[in-house]
Amino acid sequence: MPSPEIKLLELYTPLGGGVFLGWLLGRILPKNFPTYLGHFLFWIGAPIAIVAFLRGTNLSGPIWIAPLAAWAAILLGGGLAWAAIRLDDKKDRASVSASATASSGSQPNQGSFLLASMVGNTGYLGYPVTLALVGQEYFGWALFYDLLGSMLGTYGLGVALAARFGMGASTNKQLLGAILKTPGLWALGLGLVLRPISLPDWLDFGLQKFAWTVISLSLVLIGMRLSQLSFWRSLRQASICLAIKMLLVPLVLGWGLRGLGLTGPPHLLIVLQMAMPPAFATLIIAEAYNLDRDLAVTAIALGTGGLFLTLPLWLWLFGV
């Protein structure tokens, strides 16, 4: 079995290369190209990849732990972020600087702070990381974590919080409609139905090749989106968000899950998903609901770069 160092080297080469290629292409291609690529991956690429990967995935064992762990991470991240907001408010009240209170204590700012601390990029970034470090056999755990945890948390609880702290509004019917229209959820159901059905070897081979191409394109898309991020402010607040999202939450819950008896590749996979940087969806929601865009941008960019530094920590603590 490859050592953790070899695993990281095998991951960093395609991960860094794909993101860097995307960053270069983002500087060259039309500004709306990432939007088209994102739509293709969301509606076509990712659903087919989900069906393909599910065919070789081990779904035995307590896989239901994955979405429960995702919701535990979301709620713990939100709780710690809210505690940090309240602590910062107390410091602001004690400070003689009224301007500091207005900049860091506004509701749009608090909404972005909460979102960046709660929701991770467990799809476009989490999938390739977990596939490389844990393997395709346990991809179902990553899938359940993302679709039944992160995705529902983002467009359910996340949007509700954005509507509360921003100036947008959504009804429960609109939120439910957005979730039900997510093709990844339908692909999960289709993939589970097709798992026991035998397909021609050429078709299985083609699906697998297409699925890995989608993973590569997702890394390129991340790089292209990073190339378009133009604000690097709110470094102090972004650092606190990332300390909560990428260090405290996976550390606390990682040891907690181990104490409850979860070990091996599924445990490492869940910790890695918890440790993903803030999702790009937090920026989309921030723009739609007039939250603090600068904070969302800085947290995403800083977190994506910081992932290269934090991955060795999780392999050292929880590697198998």
PDB file of C-alpha atoms in Angstrom:
ATOM      1  CA  MET A   1       0.000   0.000   0.000  1.00  0.00           C
ATOM      2  CA  PRO A   2       1.485   3.414  -0.968  1.00  0.00           C
ATOM      3  CA  SER A   3       2.817   5.589   1.859  1.00  0.00           C
ATOM      4  CA  PRO A   4       1.023   8.853   2.752  1.00  0.00           C
ATOM      5  CA  GLU A   5       3.828  10.810   1.088  1.00  0.00           C
ATOM      6  CA  ILE A   6       3.389   8.913  -2.173  1.00  0.00           C
ATOM      7  CA  LYS A   7      -0.389   9.363  -1.990  1.00  0.00           C
ATOM      8  CA  LEU A   8      -0.007  13.116  -1.555  1.00  0.00           C
ATOM      9  CA  LEU A   9       2.478  13.336  -4.421  1.00  0.00           C
ATOM     10  CA  GLU A  10       0.104  11.373  -6.651  1.00  0.00           C
ATOM     11  CA  LEU A  11      -2.703  13.745  -5.642  1.00  0.00           C
ATOM     12  CA  TYR A  12      -0.894  17.086  -5.766  1.00  0.00           C
ATOM     13  CA  THR A  13       0.384  16.611  -9.306  1.00  0.00           C
ATOM     14  CA  PRO A  14      -3.025  16.315 -11.029  1.00  0.00           C
ATOM     15  CA  LEU A  15      -4.778  18.498  -8.448  1.00  0.00           C
ATOM     16  CA  GLY A  16      -2.322  21.369  -8.703  1.00  0.00           C
ATOM     17  CA  GLY A  17      -1.889  20.872 -12.446  1.00  0.00           C
ATOM     18  CA  GLY A  18      -5.625  20.897 -13.140  1.00  0.00           C
ATOM     19  CA  VAL A  19      -6.281  23.973 -11.020  1.00  0.00           C
ATOM     20  CA  PHE A  20      -3.289  25.815 -12.521  1.00  0.00           C
ATOM     21  CA  LEU A  21      -4.383  24.929 -16.058  1.00  0.00           C
ATOM     22  CA  GLY A  22      -7.841  26.242 -15.243  1.00  0.00           C
ATOM     23  CA  TRP A  23      -6.358  29.442 -13.832  1.00  0.00           C
ATOM     24  CA  LEU A  24      -4.424  30.007 -17.083  1.00  0.00           C
ATOM     25  CA  LEU A  25      -7.452  29.233 -19.250  1.00  0.00           C
ATOM     26  CA  GLY A  26      -9.554  31.558 -17.134  1.00  0.00           C
ATOM     27  CA  ARG A  27      -7.216  34.387 -18.105  1.00  0.00           C
ATOM     28  CA  ILE A  28      -7.437  33.551 -21.807  1.00  0.00           C
ATOM     29  CA  LEU A  29     -10.933  32.283 -22.553  1.00  0.00           C
ATOM     30  CA  PRO A  30     -14.093  34.429 -22.523  1.00  0.00           C
ATOM     31  CA  LYS A  31     -15.352  35.369 -19.069  1.00  0.00           C
ATOM     32  CA  ASN A  32     -18.580  33.425 -19.521  1.00  0.00           C
ATOM     33  CA  PHE A  33     -16.838  30.148 -20.438  1.00  0.00           C
ATOM     34  CA  PRO A  34     -16.662  28.891 -16.804  1.00  0.00           C
ATOM     35  CA  THR A  35     -20.429  29.391 -16.593  1.00  0.00           C
ATOM     36  CA  TYR A  36     -21.006  27.131 -19.594  1.00  0.00           C
ATOM     37  CA  LEU A  37     -18.544  24.541 -18.288  1.00  0.00           C
ATOM     38  CA  GLY A  38     -20.184  24.669 -14.865  1.00  0.00           C
ATOM     39  CA  HIS A  39     -23.625  24.118 -16.396  1.00  0.00           C
ATOM     40  CA  PHE A  40     -22.329  21.142 -18.399  1.00  0.00           C
ATOM     41  CA  LEU A  41     -20.775  19.543 -15.330  1.00  0.00           C
ATOM     42  CA  PHE A  42     -23.796  20.238 -13.135  1.00  0.00           C
ATOM     43  CA  TRP A  43     -26.479  18.999 -15.527  1.00  0.00           C
ATOM     44  CA  ILE A  44     -24.653  16.324 -17.565  1.00  0.00           C
ATOM     45  CA  GLY A  45     -21.086  15.544 -16.523  1.00  0.00           C
ATOM     46  CA  ALA A  46     -21.431  15.066 -12.779  1.00  0.00           C
ATOM     47  CA  PRO A  47     -24.658  12.998 -12.952  1.00  0.00           C
ATOM     48  CA  ILE A  48     -23.121  10.554 -15.453  1.00  0.00           C
ATOM     49  CA  ALA A  49     -19.944  10.378 -13.347  1.00  0.00           C
ATOM     50  CA  ILE A  50     -22.019   9.584 -10.253  1.00  0.00           C
ATOM     51  CA  VAL A  51     -23.730   6.699 -12.051  1.00  0.00           C
ATOM     52  CA  ALA A  52     -20.375   5.422 -13.338  1.00  0.00           C
ATOM     53  CA  PHE A  53     -18.545   5.583 -10.008  1.00  0.00           C
ATOM     54  CA  LEU A  54     -21.440   3.967  -8.141  1.00  0.00           C
ATOM     55  CA  ARG A  55     -21.003   0.808 -10.216  1.00  0.00           C
ATOM     56  CA  GLY A  56     -17.651   0.118  -8.535  1.00  0.00           C
ATOM     57  CA  THR A  57     -18.475   1.474  -5.107  1.00  0.00           C
ATOM     58  CA  ASN A  58     -18.808  -0.483  -1.886  1.00  0.00           C
ATOM     59  CA  LEU A  59     -22.124   0.478  -0.272  1.00  0.00           C
ATOM     60  CA  SER A  60     -21.958  -2.061   2.519  1.00  0.00           C
ATOM     61  CA  GLY A  61     -21.574  -1.035   6.118  1.00  0.00           C
ATOM     62  CA  PRO A  62     -23.056   1.945   7.942  1.00  0.00           C
ATOM     63  CA  ILE A  63     -22.883   4.329   4.990  1.00  0.00           C
ATOM     64  CA  TRP A  64     -25.711   6.382   6.527  1.00  0.00           C
ATOM     65  CA  ILE A  65     -23.080   7.754   8.911  1.00  0.00           C
ATOM     66  CA  ALA A  66     -21.725   9.925   6.078  1.00  0.00           C
ATOM     67  CA  PRO A  67     -24.688  12.349   5.754  1.00  0.00           C
ATOM     68  CA  LEU A  68     -25.127  12.398   9.533  1.00  0.00           C
ATOM     69  CA  ALA A  69     -21.471  13.374   9.886  1.00  0.00           C
ATOM     70  CA  ALA A  70     -21.972  16.041   7.212  1.00  0.00           C
ATOM     71  CA  TRP A  71     -24.828  17.604   9.153  1.00  0.00           C
ATOM     72  CA  ALA A  72     -22.832  17.374  12.382  1.00  0.00           C
ATOM     73  CA  ALA A  73     -20.003  19.268  10.655  1.00  0.00           C
ATOM     74  CA  ILE A  74     -22.398  21.892   9.265  1.00  0.00           C
ATOM     75  CA  LEU A  75     -24.059  22.500  12.622  1.00  0.00           C
ATOM     76  CA  LEU A  76     -20.792  22.482  14.585  1.00  0.00           C
ATOM     77  CA  GLY A  77     -19.231  24.907  12.111  1.00  0.00           C
ATOM     78  CA  GLY A  78     -22.269  27.168  12.355  1.00  0.00           C
ATOM     79  CA  GLY A  79     -22.260  26.998  16.155  1.00  0.00           C
ATOM     80  CA  LEU A  80     -18.568  27.864  16.412  1.00  0.00           C
ATOM     81  CA  ALA A  81     -18.980  30.666  13.851  1.00  0.00           C
ATOM     82  CA  TRP A  82     -21.925  32.122  15.781  1.00  0.00           C
ATOM     83  CA  ALA A  83     -19.899  31.994  19.004  1.00  0.00           C
ATOM     84  CA  ALA A  84     -17.064  33.831  17.222  1.00  0.00           C
ATOM     85  CA  ILE A  85     -19.525  36.472  15.972  1.00  0.00           C
ATOM     86  CA  ARG A  86     -20.910  37.027  19.459  1.00  0.00           C
ATOM     87  CA  LEU A  87     -17.406  37.265  20.907  1.00  0.00           C
ATOM     88  CA  ASP A  88     -16.415  39.761  18.232  1.00  0.00           C
ATOM     89  CA  ASP A  89     -19.553  41.804  18.946  1.00  0.00           C
ATOM     90  CA  LYS A  90     -18.581  42.048  22.615  1.00  0.00           C
ATOM     91  CA  LYS A  91     -15.105  43.230  21.685  1.00  0.00           C
ATOM     92  CA  ASP A  92     -16.579  45.791  19.304  1.00  0.00           C
ATOM     93  CA  ARG A  93     -18.862  47.178  21.979  1.00  0.00           C
ATOM     94  CA  ALA A  94     -15.900  47.542  24.290  1.00  0.00           C
ATOM     95  CA  SER A  95     -13.901  49.276  21.576  1.00  0.00           C
ATOM     96  CA  VAL A  96     -13.991  53.001  21.029  1.00  0.00           C
ATOM     97  CA  SER A  97     -13.981  52.508  17.257  1.00  0.00           C
ATOM     98  CA  ALA A  98     -17.547  52.624  15.999  1.00  0.00           C
ATOM     99  CA  SER A  99     -16.408  52.086  12.409  1.00  0.00           C
ATOM    100  CA  ALA A 100     -14.974  48.668  13.237  1.00  0.00           C
ATOM    101  CA  THR A 101     -18.320  47.623  14.645  1.00  0.00           C
ATOM    102  CA  ALA A 102     -20.121  48.650  11.491  1.00  0.00           C
ATOM    103  CA  SER A 103     -17.722  46.805   9.155  1.00  0.00           C
ATOM    104  CA  SER A 104     -17.427  43.484  10.962  1.00  0.00           C
ATOM    105  CA  GLY A 105     -20.780  43.279  12.711  1.00  0.00           C
ATOM    106  CA  SER A 106     -23.242  43.900   9.861  1.00  0.00           C
ATOM    107  CA  GLN A 107     -25.774  41.211   9.079  1.00  0.00           C
ATOM    108  CA  PRO A 108     -24.535  40.602   5.488  1.00  0.00           C
ATOM    109  CA  ASN A 109     -21.028  40.161   6.884  1.00  0.00           C
ATOM    110  CA  GLN A 110     -22.258  37.746   9.546  1.00  0.00           C
ATOM    111  CA  GLY A 111     -24.214  35.766   6.947  1.00  0.00           C
ATOM    112  CA  SER A 112     -21.128  35.227   4.782  1.00  0.00           C
ATOM    113  CA  PHE A 113     -19.083  34.362   7.874  1.00  0.00           C
ATOM    114  CA  LEU A 114     -21.580  31.662   8.856  1.00  0.00           C
ATOM    115  CA  LEU A 115     -21.833  30.184   5.368  1.00  0.00           C
ATOM    116  CA  ALA A 116     -18.062  30.015   4.849  1.00  0.00           C
ATOM    117  CA  SER A 117     -17.682  28.228   8.199  1.00  0.00           C
ATOM    118  CA  MET A 118     -20.387  25.654   7.487  1.00  0.00           C
ATOM    119  CA  VAL A 119     -20.418  24.506   3.863  1.00  0.00           C
ATOM    120  CA  GLY A 120     -17.475  22.870   2.104  1.00  0.00           C
ATOM    121  CA  ASN A 121     -16.543  22.108  -1.489  1.00  0.00           C
ATOM    122  CA  THR A 122     -17.246  18.386  -1.079  1.00  0.00           C
ATOM    123  CA  GLY A 123     -18.229  17.866  -4.709  1.00  0.00           C
ATOM    124  CA  TYR A 124     -15.929  19.431  -7.293  1.00  0.00           C
ATOM    125  CA  LEU A 125     -12.934  19.344  -4.927  1.00  0.00           C
ATOM    126  CA  GLY A 126     -13.919  16.705  -2.387  1.00  0.00           C
ATOM    127  CA  TYR A 127     -14.532  13.995  -4.982  1.00  0.00           C
ATOM    128  CA  PRO A 128     -11.066  14.053  -6.602  1.00  0.00           C
ATOM    129  CA  VAL A 129      -9.331  14.343  -3.223  1.00  0.00           C
ATOM    130  CA  THR A 130     -11.160  11.402  -1.680  1.00  0.00           C
ATOM    131  CA  LEU A 131     -10.893   9.298  -4.843  1.00  0.00           C
ATOM    132  CA  ALA A 132      -7.130   9.812  -4.880  1.00  0.00           C
ATOM    133  CA  LEU A 133      -6.466   9.315  -1.172  1.00  0.00           C
ATOM    134  CA  VAL A 134      -9.107   6.721  -0.250  1.00  0.00           C
ATOM    135  CA  GLY A 135     -10.091   5.078  -3.525  1.00  0.00           C
ATOM    136  CA  GLN A 136     -13.169   4.473  -5.646  1.00  0.00           C
ATOM    137  CA  GLU A 137     -14.353   1.576  -3.480  1.00  0.00           C
ATOM    138  CA  TYR A 138     -15.583   4.021  -0.835  1.00  0.00           C
ATOM    139  CA  PHE A 139     -16.798   6.715  -3.217  1.00  0.00           C
ATOM    140  CA  GLY A 140     -20.370   6.081  -2.059  1.00  0.00           C
ATOM    141  CA  TRP A 141     -19.500   7.546   1.340  1.00  0.00           C
ATOM    142  CA  ALA A 142     -18.264  10.754  -0.329  1.00  0.00           C
ATOM    143  CA  LEU A 143     -21.357  10.833  -2.508  1.00  0.00           C
ATOM    144  CA  PHE A 144     -23.758  10.449   0.411  1.00  0.00           C
ATOM    145  CA  TYR A 145     -21.806  13.061   2.394  1.00  0.00           C
ATOM    146  CA  ASP A 146     -22.003  15.559  -0.455  1.00  0.00           C
ATOM    147  CA  LEU A 147     -25.519  15.058  -1.834  1.00  0.00           C
ATOM    148  CA  LEU A 148     -27.421  14.283   1.362  1.00  0.00           C
ATOM    149  CA  GLY A 149     -25.286  16.514   3.584  1.00  0.00           C
ATOM    150  CA  SER A 150     -23.425  19.409   1.969  1.00  0.00           C
ATOM    151  CA  MET A 151     -25.814  19.983  -0.922  1.00  0.00           C
ATOM    152  CA  LEU A 152     -28.930  19.955   1.237  1.00  0.00           C
ATOM    153  CA  GLY A 153     -27.143  22.076   3.827  1.00  0.00           C
ATOM    154  CA  THR A 154     -26.094  24.624   1.208  1.00  0.00           C
ATOM    155  CA  TYR A 155     -29.391  25.069  -0.597  1.00  0.00           C
ATOM    156  CA  GLY A 156     -31.573  24.399   2.426  1.00  0.00           C
ATOM    157  CA  LEU A 157     -30.112  25.781   5.635  1.00  0.00           C
ATOM    158  CA  GLY A 158     -27.560  27.939   3.792  1.00  0.00           C
ATOM    159  CA  VAL A 159     -30.144  29.744   1.684  1.00  0.00           C
ATOM    160  CA  ALA A 160     -32.412  30.147   4.709  1.00  0.00           C
ATOM    161  CA  LEU A 161     -29.564  31.820   6.606  1.00  0.00           C
ATOM    162  CA  ALA A 162     -28.750  34.002   3.593  1.00  0.00           C
ATOM    163  CA  ALA A 163     -32.368  35.137   3.409  1.00  0.00           C
ATOM    164  CA  ARG A 164     -32.248  35.914   7.132  1.00  0.00           C
ATOM    165  CA  PHE A 165     -28.982  37.896   7.066  1.00  0.00           C
ATOM    166  CA  GLY A 166     -29.191  39.329   3.544  1.00  0.00           C
ATOM    167  CA  MET A 167     -31.813  41.152   1.576  1.00  0.00           C
ATOM    168  CA  GLY A 168     -33.151  38.287  -0.527  1.00  0.00           C
ATOM    169  CA  ALA A 169     -36.117  36.076   0.183  1.00  0.00           C
ATOM    170  CA  SER A 170     -37.129  32.524  -0.589  1.00  0.00           C
ATOM    171  CA  THR A 171     -40.198  30.517   0.209  1.00  0.00           C
ATOM    172  CA  ASN A 172     -40.079  26.939   1.448  1.00  0.00           C
ATOM    173  CA  LYS A 173     -41.602  25.845  -1.850  1.00  0.00           C
ATOM    174  CA  GLN A 174     -38.823  27.545  -3.826  1.00  0.00           C
ATOM    175  CA  LEU A 175     -36.131  25.956  -1.646  1.00  0.00           C
ATOM    176  CA  LEU A 176     -37.652  22.501  -1.981  1.00  0.00           C
ATOM    177  CA  GLY A 177     -38.031  22.946  -5.741  1.00  0.00           C
ATOM    178  CA  ALA A 178     -34.355  23.899  -6.122  1.00  0.00           C
ATOM    179  CA  ILE A 179     -33.268  20.824  -4.154  1.00  0.00           C
ATOM    180  CA  LEU A 180     -35.526  18.420  -6.062  1.00  0.00           C
ATOM    181  CA  LYS A 181     -34.261  19.780  -9.388  1.00  0.00           C
ATOM    182  CA  THR A 182     -30.659  18.926  -8.506  1.00  0.00           C
ATOM    183  CA  PRO A 183     -29.556  16.318 -11.091  1.00  0.00           C
ATOM    184  CA  GLY A 184     -27.013  14.796  -8.716  1.00  0.00           C
ATOM    185  CA  LEU A 185     -29.795  13.491  -6.490  1.00  0.00           C
ATOM    186  CA  TRP A 186     -31.586  11.903  -9.444  1.00  0.00           C
ATOM    187  CA  ALA A 187     -28.279  10.426 -10.627  1.00  0.00           C
ATOM    188  CA  LEU A 188     -27.780   8.905  -7.176  1.00  0.00           C
ATOM    189  CA  GLY A 189     -31.134   7.137  -7.440  1.00  0.00           C
ATOM    190  CA  LEU A 190     -30.473   6.011 -11.032  1.00  0.00           C
ATOM    191  CA  GLY A 191     -27.015   4.774 -10.110  1.00  0.00           C
ATOM    192  CA  LEU A 192     -28.398   2.682  -7.248  1.00  0.00           C
ATOM    193  CA  VAL A 193     -30.969   1.134  -9.617  1.00  0.00           C
ATOM    194  CA  LEU A 194     -28.357   0.342 -12.305  1.00  0.00           C
ATOM    195  CA  ARG A 195     -25.741  -1.103  -9.923  1.00  0.00           C
ATOM    196  CA  PRO A 196     -26.906  -4.728 -10.149  1.00  0.00           C
ATOM    197  CA  ILE A 197     -27.519  -4.528 -13.913  1.00  0.00           C
ATOM    198  CA  SER A 198     -24.748  -5.935 -16.071  1.00  0.00           C
ATOM    199  CA  LEU A 199     -23.582  -3.638 -18.871  1.00  0.00           C
ATOM    200  CA  PRO A 200     -21.333  -4.408 -21.862  1.00  0.00           C
ATOM    201  CA  ASP A 201     -17.632  -4.096 -21.045  1.00  0.00           C
ATOM    202  CA  TRP A 202     -17.160  -1.324 -23.591  1.00  0.00           C
ATOM    203  CA  LEU A 203     -19.948   0.719 -22.019  1.00  0.00           C
ATOM    204  CA  ASP A 204     -18.618   0.287 -18.477  1.00  0.00           C
ATOM    205  CA  PHE A 205     -15.152   1.237 -19.717  1.00  0.00           C
ATOM    206  CA  GLY A 206     -16.504   4.312 -21.486  1.00  0.00           C
ATOM    207  CA  LEU A 207     -18.481   5.417 -18.440  1.00  0.00           C
ATOM    208  CA  GLN A 208     -15.387   5.136 -16.238  1.00  0.00           C
ATOM    209  CA  LYS A 209     -13.259   7.142 -18.680  1.00  0.00           C
ATOM    210  CA  PHE A 210     -15.949   9.798 -18.941  1.00  0.00           C
ATOM    211  CA  ALA A 211     -16.254   9.950 -15.142  1.00  0.00           C
ATOM    212  CA  TRP A 212     -12.535  10.571 -14.663  1.00  0.00           C
ATOM    213  CA  THR A 213     -12.645  13.209 -17.416  1.00  0.00           C
ATOM    214  CA  VAL A 214     -15.395  14.966 -15.455  1.00  0.00           C
ATOM    215  CA  ILE A 215     -13.179  14.925 -12.345  1.00  0.00           C
ATOM    216  CA  SER A 216     -10.370  16.543 -14.348  1.00  0.00           C
ATOM    217  CA  LEU A 217     -12.723  19.165 -15.777  1.00  0.00           C
ATOM    218  CA  SER A 218     -13.981  19.974 -12.284  1.00  0.00           C
ATOM    219  CA  LEU A 219     -10.423  20.850 -11.245  1.00  0.00           C
ATOM    220  CA  VAL A 220     -10.040  23.009 -14.343  1.00  0.00           C
ATOM    221  CA  LEU A 221     -13.312  24.754 -13.486  1.00  0.00           C
ATOM    222  CA  ILE A 222     -12.047  25.503  -9.961  1.00  0.00           C
ATOM    223  CA  GLY A 223      -8.930  27.105 -11.427  1.00  0.00           C
ATOM    224  CA  MET A 224     -10.972  29.164 -13.878  1.00  0.00           C
ATOM    225  CA  ARG A 225     -13.216  30.439 -11.120  1.00  0.00           C
ATOM    226  CA  LEU A 226     -10.236  31.277  -8.937  1.00  0.00           C
ATOM    227  CA  SER A 227      -8.766  33.324 -11.792  1.00  0.00           C
ATOM    228  CA  GLN A 228     -11.887  35.493 -11.743  1.00  0.00           C
ATOM    229  CA  LEU A 229     -11.827  36.236  -8.014  1.00  0.00           C
ATOM    230  CA  SER A 230     -10.726  39.842  -7.778  1.00  0.00           C
ATOM    231  CA  PHE A 231     -11.148  40.710  -4.085  1.00  0.00           C
ATOM    232  CA  TRP A 232      -8.697  39.735  -1.350  1.00  0.00           C
ATOM    233  CA  ARG A 233      -9.973  41.596   1.652  1.00  0.00           C
ATOM    234  CA  SER A 234     -11.309  40.512   5.039  1.00  0.00           C
ATOM    235  CA  LEU A 235      -8.216  38.360   5.647  1.00  0.00           C
ATOM    236  CA  ARG A 236      -8.681  38.292   9.424  1.00  0.00           C
ATOM    237  CA  GLN A 237     -12.291  37.115   9.257  1.00  0.00           C
ATOM    238  CA  ALA A 238     -11.548  34.659   6.452  1.00  0.00           C
ATOM    239  CA  SER A 239      -8.737  33.156   8.533  1.00  0.00           C
ATOM    240  CA  ILE A 240     -11.146  32.617  11.444  1.00  0.00           C
ATOM    241  CA  CYS A 241     -13.691  30.998   9.085  1.00  0.00           C
ATOM    242  CA  LEU A 242     -11.057  28.631   7.744  1.00  0.00           C
ATOM    243  CA  ALA A 243      -9.739  27.785  11.207  1.00  0.00           C
ATOM    244  CA  ILE A 244     -13.269  26.696  12.098  1.00  0.00           C
ATOM    245  CA  LYS A 245     -14.159  25.003   8.797  1.00  0.00           C
ATOM    246  CA  MET A 246     -10.863  23.320   7.891  1.00  0.00           C
ATOM    247  CA  LEU A 247      -9.225  22.676  11.282  1.00  0.00           C
ATOM    248  CA  LEU A 248     -11.504  22.707  14.337  1.00  0.00           C
ATOM    249  CA  VAL A 249     -14.521  20.897  12.867  1.00  0.00           C
ATOM    250  CA  PRO A 250     -12.637  17.965  11.247  1.00  0.00           C
ATOM    251  CA  LEU A 251     -10.351  17.681  14.283  1.00  0.00           C
ATOM    252  CA  VAL A 252     -13.176  17.540  16.841  1.00  0.00           C
ATOM    253  CA  LEU A 253     -15.503  15.321  14.818  1.00  0.00           C
ATOM    254  CA  GLY A 254     -12.658  13.199  13.494  1.00  0.00           C
ATOM    255  CA  TRP A 255     -11.660  12.185  17.015  1.00  0.00           C
ATOM    256  CA  GLY A 256     -15.315  11.912  17.989  1.00  0.00           C
ATOM    257  CA  LEU A 257     -16.096   9.471  15.173  1.00  0.00           C
ATOM    258  CA  ARG A 258     -13.042   7.423  16.062  1.00  0.00           C
ATOM    259  CA  GLY A 259     -14.250   7.296  19.655  1.00  0.00           C
ATOM    260  CA  LEU A 260     -17.589   5.977  18.391  1.00  0.00           C
ATOM    261  CA  GLY A 261     -15.807   3.128  16.618  1.00  0.00           C
ATOM    262  CA  LEU A 262     -15.563   4.379  13.008  1.00  0.00           C
ATOM    263  CA  THR A 263     -12.104   3.604  11.611  1.00  0.00           C
ATOM    264  CA  GLY A 264     -10.378   2.790   8.352  1.00  0.00           C
ATOM    265  CA  PRO A 265     -10.956   4.350   4.923  1.00  0.00           C
ATOM    266  CA  PRO A 266     -14.553   5.524   5.637  1.00  0.00           C
ATOM    267  CA  HIS A 267     -13.306   7.471   8.665  1.00  0.00           C
ATOM    268  CA  LEU A 268     -10.504   9.129   6.702  1.00  0.00           C
ATOM    269  CA  LEU A 269     -12.870   9.927   3.848  1.00  0.00           C
ATOM    270  CA  ILE A 270     -15.361  11.671   6.139  1.00  0.00           C
ATOM    271  CA  VAL A 271     -12.587  13.698   7.794  1.00  0.00           C
ATOM    272  CA  LEU A 272     -11.287  14.761   4.377  1.00  0.00           C
ATOM    273  CA  GLN A 273     -14.770  15.865   3.296  1.00  0.00           C
ATOM    274  CA  MET A 274     -15.151  17.854   6.516  1.00  0.00           C
ATOM    275  CA  ALA A 275     -11.804  19.533   5.871  1.00  0.00           C
ATOM    276  CA  MET A 276     -12.664  20.861   2.404  1.00  0.00           C
ATOM    277  CA  PRO A 277     -12.477  24.652   1.907  1.00  0.00           C
ATOM    278  CA  PRO A 278     -15.659  26.746   1.586  1.00  0.00           C
ATOM    279  CA  ALA A 279     -17.798  25.865  -1.415  1.00  0.00           C
ATOM    280  CA  PHE A 280     -18.078  28.175  -4.424  1.00  0.00           C
ATOM    281  CA  ALA A 281     -21.822  28.031  -3.770  1.00  0.00           C
ATOM    282  CA  THR A 282     -21.232  30.328  -0.791  1.00  0.00           C
ATOM    283  CA  LEU A 283     -20.187  33.059  -3.230  1.00  0.00           C
ATOM    284  CA  ILE A 284     -23.197  32.409  -5.461  1.00  0.00           C
ATOM    285  CA  ILE A 285     -25.504  32.664  -2.451  1.00  0.00           C
ATOM    286  CA  ALA A 286     -23.680  35.766  -1.182  1.00  0.00           C
ATOM    287  CA  GLU A 287     -24.213  37.503  -4.507  1.00  0.00           C
ATOM    288  CA  ALA A 288     -27.864  36.430  -4.759  1.00  0.00           C
ATOM    289  CA  TYR A 289     -28.730  37.568  -1.209  1.00  0.00           C
ATOM    290  CA  ASN A 290     -26.473  40.630  -0.933  1.00  0.00           C
ATOM    291  CA  LEU A 291     -24.167  39.193   1.702  1.00  0.00           C
ATOM    292  CA  ASP A 292     -20.497  40.133   2.126  1.00  0.00           C
ATOM    293  CA  ARG A 293     -18.998  39.127  -1.228  1.00  0.00           C
ATOM    294  CA  ASP A 294     -15.462  40.172  -0.265  1.00  0.00           C
ATOM    295  CA  LEU A 295     -15.414  37.804   2.703  1.00  0.00           C
ATOM    296  CA  ALA A 296     -16.838  34.931   0.623  1.00  0.00           C
ATOM    297  CA  VAL A 297     -14.231  35.441  -2.120  1.00  0.00           C
ATOM    298  CA  THR A 298     -11.302  35.671   0.294  1.00  0.00           C
ATOM    299  CA  ALA A 299     -12.375  32.578   2.248  1.00  0.00           C
ATOM    300  CA  ILE A 300     -12.744  30.500  -0.936  1.00  0.00           C
ATOM    301  CA  ALA A 301      -9.412  31.549  -2.438  1.00  0.00           C
ATOM    302  CA  LEU A 302      -7.450  31.293   0.798  1.00  0.00           C
ATOM    303  CA  GLY A 303      -9.070  27.979   1.715  1.00  0.00           C
ATOM    304  CA  THR A 304      -8.453  26.363  -1.668  1.00  0.00           C
ATOM    305  CA  GLY A 305      -4.770  27.250  -1.465  1.00  0.00           C
ATOM    306  CA  GLY A 306      -4.567  26.220   2.182  1.00  0.00           C
ATOM    307  CA  LEU A 307      -5.912  22.741   1.398  1.00  0.00           C
ATOM    308  CA  PHE A 308      -2.464  21.752   0.113  1.00  0.00           C
ATOM    309  CA  LEU A 309      -1.077  22.498   3.587  1.00  0.00           C
ATOM    310  CA  THR A 310      -3.790  20.824   5.658  1.00  0.00           C
ATOM    311  CA  LEU A 311      -4.099  17.508   3.797  1.00  0.00           C
ATOM    312  CA  PRO A 312      -0.837  16.107   5.246  1.00  0.00           C
ATOM    313  CA  LEU A 313      -2.190  16.802   8.742  1.00  0.00           C
ATOM    314  CA  TRP A 314      -5.283  14.637   8.211  1.00  0.00           C
ATOM    315  CA  LEU A 315      -3.280  11.819   6.657  1.00  0.00           C
ATOM    316  CA  TRP A 316      -0.897  11.926   9.596  1.00  0.00           C
ATOM    317  CA  LEU A 317      -3.676  11.955  12.206  1.00  0.00           C
ATOM    318  CA  PHE A 318      -6.251   9.679  10.591  1.00  0.00           C
ATOM    319  CA  GLY A 319      -4.484   7.941   7.694  1.00  0.00           C
ATOM    320  CA  VAL A 320      -4.897   4.198   7.254  1.00  0.00           C
TER     321      VAL A 320
END
